[in-house]
Coordinates of C-alpha atoms and ligand atoms in Angstrom, one line a residue:
X1 CA 5.9 -109.1 -119.1
X2 CA 9.8 -109.9 -119.4
X3 CA 12.3 -107.7 -117.8
X4 CA 16.2 -108.1 -118.0
X5 CA 16.8 -107.5 -114.1
X6 CA 20.0 -106.8 -112.6
X7 CA 21.1 -108.8 -109.5
X8 CA 21.5 -106.1 -106.6
X9 CA 22.4 -108.5 -103.7
X10 CA 22.4 -111.9 -103.0
X11 CA 22.5 -112.8 -99.0
X12 CA 23.4 -116.2 -98.1
X13 CA 21.5 -117.7 -95.2
X14 CA 21.4 -120.8 -93.4
X15 CA 20.7 -124.2 -94.8
X16 CA 21.0 -123.1 -98.6
X17 CA 18.7 -120.4 -98.4
X18 CA 19.3 -116.8 -100.2
X19 CA 17.6 -113.5 -100.3
X20 CA 18.2 -111.7 -103.4
X21 CA 17.2 -108.3 -104.5
X22 CA 16.5 -107.9 -108.2
X23 CA 16.1 -104.2 -109.9
X24 CA 13.0 -104.8 -112.0
X25 CA 11.0 -101.6 -111.8
X26 CA 8.2 -102.8 -114.1
X27 CA 7.7 -106.0 -112.2
X28 CA 7.8 -104.1 -109.0
X29 CA 5.3 -101.4 -110.1
X30 CA 2.6 -104.2 -110.9
X31 CA 3.3 -107.3 -108.5
X32 CA 0.9 -108.1 -105.6
X33 CA 0.8 -110.5 -102.6
X34 CA 1.0 -114.0 -104.1
X35 CA 2.1 -113.1 -107.5
X36 CA 5.4 -114.7 -108.7
X37 CA 8.1 -114.4 -111.2
X38 CA 9.6 -116.8 -113.7
X39 CA 13.3 -116.8 -113.8
X40 CA 16.0 -117.7 -116.0
X41 CA 18.5 -118.7 -113.3
X42 CA 21.5 -119.1 -115.8
X43 CA 22.0 -119.4 -119.5
X44 CA 23.1 -123.0 -119.0
X45 CA 19.4 -123.8 -117.6
X46 CA 17.1 -122.2 -120.1
X47 CA 14.1 -123.4 -118.3
X48 CA 12.8 -120.9 -116.0
X49 CA 11.9 -121.3 -112.2
X50 CA 8.8 -120.1 -110.3
X51 CA 9.8 -118.0 -107.4
X52 CA 7.4 -116.0 -105.3
X53 CA 7.7 -112.2 -104.7
X54 CA 8.6 -111.6 -101.1
X55 CA 8.6 -107.7 -101.2
X56 CA 8.7 -104.9 -103.5
X57 CA 10.3 -101.6 -103.2
X58 CA 8.4 -99.6 -105.9
X59 CA 10.5 -96.2 -105.3
X60 CA 13.6 -98.0 -106.2
X61 CA 12.2 -100.7 -108.5
X62 CA 13.4 -103.7 -106.6
X63 CA 11.8 -107.1 -106.0
X64 CA 13.0 -109.3 -103.2
X65 CA 12.7 -113.1 -103.5
X66 CA 13.7 -115.7 -100.6
X67 CA 14.7 -119.3 -102.2
X68 CA 16.1 -122.5 -101.1
X69 CA 18.5 -124.5 -103.1
X70 CA 17.2 -127.6 -104.2
X71 CA 18.1 -128.7 -107.4
X72 CA 20.1 -127.2 -110.5
X73 CA 18.0 -124.3 -111.3
X74 CA 18.4 -122.7 -107.8
X75 CA 21.7 -123.9 -107.7
X76 CA 23.0 -122.1 -111.0
X77 CA 20.9 -119.2 -109.4
X78 CA 23.1 -119.4 -106.1
X79 CA 25.9 -118.9 -108.2
X80 CA 24.8 -115.6 -110.2
X81 CA 26.9 -112.6 -109.0
X82 CA 25.8 -109.0 -108.3
X83 CA 25.6 -106.9 -111.4
X84 CA 24.7 -109.8 -113.6
X85 CA 21.5 -109.8 -115.6
X86 CA 18.6 -112.5 -115.2
X87 CA 15.9 -112.6 -117.5
X88 CA 12.4 -112.2 -115.1
X89 CA 9.2 -112.9 -116.5
X90 CA 6.3 -111.6 -114.2
X91 CA 4.2 -110.6 -112.1
X92 CA 2.5 -114.2 -112.9
X93 CA -0.7 -115.4 -111.3
X94 CA -3.8 -114.2 -109.5
X95 CA -2.4 -113.6 -105.8
X96 CA -4.3 -113.2 -102.7
X97 CA -7.6 -111.3 -102.7
X98 CA -8.0 -109.3 -99.3
X99 CA -11.3 -109.8 -97.8
X100 CA -12.3 -106.6 -96.0
X101 CA -15.4 -108.0 -94.5
X102 CA -13.4 -110.5 -92.2
X103 CA -11.2 -108.2 -90.3
X104 CA -8.9 -110.6 -88.4
X105 CA -7.0 -112.5 -91.1
X106 CA -4.8 -115.5 -90.0
X107 CA -1.8 -115.8 -92.2
X108 CA -0.1 -119.2 -92.2
X109 CA 3.3 -119.9 -94.1
X110 CA 5.8 -122.8 -94.0
X111 CA 9.2 -122.9 -95.2
X112 CA 9.5 -121.3 -99.0
X113 CA 5.9 -120.2 -98.5
X114 CA 6.8 -117.7 -96.1
X115 CA 7.8 -114.9 -98.6
X116 CA 4.1 -114.3 -100.0
X117 CA 2.8 -114.0 -96.3
X118 CA 5.4 -111.3 -95.7
X119 CA 4.1 -109.3 -99.0
X120 CA 0.3 -109.9 -97.9
X121 CA 1.4 -108.4 -94.4
X122 CA 3.1 -105.5 -96.2
X123 CA -0.1 -104.7 -97.9
X124 CA -2.3 -105.3 -94.8
X125 CA -0.4 -102.8 -92.7
X126 CA -1.7 -100.0 -95.0
X127 CA -5.5 -101.3 -94.0
X128 CA -6.1 -99.7 -90.4
X129 CA -9.6 -102.0 -90.5
X130 CA -7.6 -105.3 -90.3
X131 CA -5.9 -106.7 -87.2
X132 CA -3.8 -109.8 -88.9
X133 CA -2.0 -112.4 -87.1
X134 CA 1.0 -114.5 -88.6
X135 CA 2.1 -118.0 -87.9
X136 CA 4.9 -119.1 -89.8
X137 CA 6.7 -122.7 -89.5
X138 CA 10.1 -124.0 -90.3
X139 CA 11.7 -127.3 -90.1
X140 CA 15.4 -125.6 -91.1
X141 CA 16.8 -122.3 -89.3
X142 CA 14.1 -119.4 -90.0
X143 CA 15.5 -117.3 -93.0
X144 CA 15.4 -114.1 -90.9
X145 CA 16.7 -113.5 -87.1
X146 CA 13.7 -114.2 -84.9
X147 CA 13.1 -111.8 -82.3
X148 CA 11.1 -112.3 -78.9
X149 CA 7.8 -110.5 -79.5
X150 CA 6.6 -107.3 -77.6
X151 CA 2.9 -107.8 -78.6
X152 CA 1.0 -109.9 -76.6
X153 CA -1.5 -112.3 -78.4
X154 CA -4.1 -113.6 -76.2
X155 CA -4.6 -117.2 -76.4
X156 CA -1.2 -118.0 -77.4
X157 CA 1.0 -120.1 -74.6
X158 CA 3.1 -117.4 -72.9
X159 CA 6.6 -119.3 -73.6
X160 CA 5.6 -119.0 -77.5
X161 CA 7.2 -115.8 -78.3
X162 CA 9.5 -115.7 -81.5
X163 CA 8.5 -113.6 -83.9
X164 CA 9.5 -112.0 -87.4
X165 CA 11.3 -109.0 -86.9
X166 CA 10.0 -107.3 -89.6
X167 CA 6.4 -108.0 -88.6
X168 CA 7.4 -106.9 -85.1
X169 CA 8.5 -103.5 -86.8
X170 CA 5.2 -103.1 -88.5
X171 CA 3.4 -103.8 -85.4
X172 CA 1.7 -106.9 -87.0
X173 CA 1.7 -110.0 -84.3
X174 CA 3.3 -113.2 -85.4
X175 CA 4.6 -116.3 -83.9
X176 CA 7.0 -119.1 -85.2
X177 CA 6.6 -122.9 -85.1
X178 CA 9.0 -125.8 -85.4
X179 CA 9.6 -129.4 -84.6
X180 CA 13.5 -128.6 -84.2
X181 CA 13.1 -127.1 -80.9
X182 CA 14.1 -123.5 -82.0
X183 CA 14.2 -121.0 -79.0
X184 CA 10.8 -119.4 -78.4
X185 CA 9.0 -121.3 -81.1
X186 CA 5.9 -123.6 -80.6
X187 CA 7.0 -127.4 -80.7
X188 CA 4.5 -128.6 -83.5
X189 CA 2.9 -127.8 -86.7
X190 CA 1.5 -124.3 -87.8
X191 CA -2.0 -125.7 -87.8
X192 CA -1.8 -127.0 -84.2
X193 CA -0.8 -123.4 -83.0
X194 CA -3.4 -121.9 -85.2
X195 CA -6.1 -124.3 -83.7
X196 CA -5.0 -123.3 -80.3
X197 CA -5.6 -119.4 -81.0
X198 CA -9.1 -120.4 -82.7
X199 CA -10.2 -122.1 -79.9
X200 CA -9.5 -119.4 -77.7
X201 CA -11.3 -116.7 -79.5
X202 CA -15.2 -116.1 -78.7
X203 CA -17.6 -117.1 -81.5
X204 CA -18.2 -113.5 -82.6
X205 CA -14.4 -113.0 -83.0
X206 CA -13.6 -116.1 -84.7
X207 CA -16.4 -115.5 -87.3
X208 CA -14.1 -112.4 -88.3
X209 CA -11.3 -114.9 -89.0
X210 CA -10.2 -115.7 -92.9
X211 CA -7.2 -117.9 -93.5
X212 CA -4.7 -117.1 -96.2
X213 CA -1.8 -119.7 -96.6
X214 CA 1.2 -120.8 -98.7
X215 CA 3.5 -123.6 -98.2
X216 CA 4.3 -127.2 -99.0
X217 CA 1.2 -129.1 -100.0
X218 CA 0.7 -131.4 -97.0
X219 CA 0.8 -128.2 -94.9
X220 CA -1.8 -126.6 -97.1
X221 CA -4.2 -129.8 -96.8
X222 CA -4.1 -129.3 -93.1
X223 CA -4.8 -125.5 -93.4
X224 CA -7.8 -126.5 -95.7
X225 CA -8.9 -129.0 -92.9
X226 CA -8.6 -126.7 -90.3
X227 CA -10.5 -124.2 -91.9
X228 CA -13.1 -126.4 -92.7
X229 CA -13.4 -127.6 -89.0
X230 CA -13.8 -124.1 -87.8
X231 CA -16.2 -123.2 -90.8
X232 CA -13.9 -120.5 -92.1
X233 CA -13.0 -119.1 -95.3
X234 CA -9.5 -119.7 -96.7
X235 CA -7.4 -118.7 -99.6
X236 CA -4.5 -121.2 -100.4
X237 CA -1.3 -120.4 -102.8
X238 CA -0.4 -124.0 -104.5
X239 CA 2.9 -125.0 -105.9
X240 CA 3.2 -127.3 -108.8
X241 CA 5.9 -128.2 -111.4
X242 CA 5.7 -125.5 -113.9
X243 CA 7.1 -125.3 -117.6
X244 CA 5.8 -122.3 -119.3
X245 CA 4.1 -120.3 -116.7
X246 CA 1.9 -118.6 -119.1
X247 CA -1.0 -121.0 -119.3
X248 CA 0.1 -123.1 -122.5
X249 CA 1.3 -126.3 -121.5
X250 CA -1.2 -127.4 -118.7
X251 CA 2.0 -128.8 -116.9
X252 CA 0.7 -127.3 -113.8
X253 CA -2.7 -128.3 -113.4
X254 CA -4.7 -129.3 -110.2
X255 CA -8.5 -130.5 -109.9
X256 CA -10.6 -127.4 -108.5
X257 CA -14.4 -128.0 -107.7
X258 CA -15.7 -124.9 -109.6
X259 CA -19.3 -123.7 -109.6
X260 CA -20.0 -125.8 -112.8
X261 CA -18.0 -128.9 -111.2
X262 CA -14.8 -130.3 -111.1
X263 CA -12.1 -129.0 -113.6
X264 CA -8.7 -128.9 -114.4
X265 CA -7.1 -125.5 -113.3
X266 CA -3.8 -124.4 -114.0
X267 CA -1.8 -122.9 -111.2
X268 CA 0.2 -120.7 -113.1
X269 CA -2.5 -118.5 -114.6
X270 CA -5.8 -119.4 -113.1
X271 CA -3.8 -119.6 -109.6
X272 CA -1.6 -119.9 -107.8
X273 CA -4.2 -118.6 -105.1
X274 CA -7.5 -120.8 -104.7
X275 CA -10.1 -121.0 -102.5
X276 CA -9.2 -124.0 -100.2
X277 CA -12.5 -125.6 -99.9
X278 CA -12.6 -125.8 -104.0
X279 CA -9.2 -127.8 -104.1
X280 CA -9.5 -131.3 -104.8
X281 CA -6.4 -132.6 -103.0
X282 CA -5.0 -135.9 -104.5
X283 CA -1.9 -136.1 -102.1
Ligands
FAD301 C1 4.0 -120.4 -107.8 C2 5.4 -120.8 -107.0 C3 6.1 -120.0 -106.4 C4 7.2 -120.5 -105.5 N1 7.8 -119.8 -104.8 C5 9.0 -120.4 -104.1 C6 9.8 -119.3 -103.2 O1 9.6 -118.2 -103.2 N2 11.1 -119.7 -102.9 C7 11.7 -121.0 -103.1 O2 12.5 -121.5 -102.5 N3 10.9 -121.8 -104.0 C8 9.7 -121.5 -104.6 N4 9.0 -122.4 -105.2 C9 9.5 -123.7 -105.5 C10 10.6 -123.6 -106.8 O3 10.1 -122.9 -107.9 C11 11.5 -124.8 -106.9 O4 11.9 -125.3 -105.9 C12 12.4 -124.4 -108.1 O5 11.8 -124.6 -109.5 C13 13.2 -125.7 -108.1 O6 14.3 -125.9 -109.1 P1 15.5 -126.7 -109.3 O7 15.9 -126.3 -110.7 O8 16.6 -126.1 -108.3 O9 15.2 -128.1 -108.9 P2 15.1 -129.3 -109.5 O10 14.4 -130.3 -108.7 O11 16.3 -129.6 -110.2 O12 13.8 -128.7 -110.7 C14 13.6 -129.8 -111.7 C15 12.4 -128.9 -112.2 O13 11.3 -129.5 -111.4 C16 10.6 -128.1 -111.1 N5 10.6 -128.3 -109.7 C17 11.1 -128.9 -108.9 N6 10.5 -128.6 -107.5 C18 9.4 -128.1 -107.5 C19 8.6 -127.5 -106.8 N7 8.8 -127.7 -105.3 N8 7.8 -126.5 -107.3 C20 7.4 -126.4 -108.4 N9 8.4 -126.9 -109.6 C21 9.4 -127.7 -109.1 C22 11.4 -127.3 -111.7 O14 10.6 -125.9 -112.1 C23 12.3 -127.6 -112.9 O15 11.4 -127.5 -113.9 C24 7.7 -121.9 -106.1 C25 7.0 -122.7 -106.8 C26 5.9 -122.2 -107.4 C27 5.1 -123.1 -108.2
FES302 S1 3.1 -123.8 -116.5 FE1 2.4 -124.1 -118.4 S2 0.3 -124.2 -118.2 FE2 0.8 -123.4 -116.2

């Protein structure tokens, strides 16, 4: 589905990060956590760019996207003005499938992999049977104003208190990690804090955990290893270079160990979310 979306807002954050809102009612109606849009950033750059959907406001027909300026496309997007129209294809991809049998989901997001974790938290907050815990990492200032958590998380060091404000409002516990020494954050990787938390659980509680994750490939690989070490199921959202995003060009393939053996699968339409234990990592 392609929709001409009006740019409603463009908020400037630290280190080239931006949050935009697009009026895109049909995409907002169908999006789910883990799905993304393929955006034409400007007429001068006809190749679309894939960006995850962070939140939707179905009543207003809005989608929210968090992006980081890295190259030509995202730079062109940062120069678009409120009121302009962007061609928006989406929602694309098989998002996360919430497993109701594992009632203690652990969500791990890194960098521009944070947005799908916010969308997933939003979906989970409607499900009273689940008690999610969210760990987010960044090596540049976080794209939100972190605040000290008022929700105690047993097993987490007591000086690690920085949390995502929106998740706090939703009563979902979260903790932040960084190697950059930001106040209240765990100094280390998301997977290290996750490991501390998992070790603190009893065997019975740990058996209720499933991991959902999105972030840079080295982080996802570490998450897959963590899941394997603790014998936990995990779903990871992969990032690949994309041209068509409709399954036609095979530009985005990854090797997946399917039930019928190793197969090349397309991140855009077969993913972007895959079972971590099935991904055959190359990096
Ligand atoms: C499913 C998915 C979801 C994503 N979600 C987000 C998000 O929510 N926020 C965000 O900031 N970024 C996200 N990205 C990464 C984002 O698509 C790239 O940063 C962006 O395409 C770079 O374009 P550019 O023109 O600015 O950079 P350039 O480096 O100039 O891009 C040149 C080409 O390389 C491709 N490319 C470059 N880097 C990447 C990359 N890391 N992944 C895939 N293609 C790349 C571009 O699509 C383009 O075709 C996502 C990527 C995927 C695949
Ligand atoms: S980007 Fe063309 S098949 Fe995925």
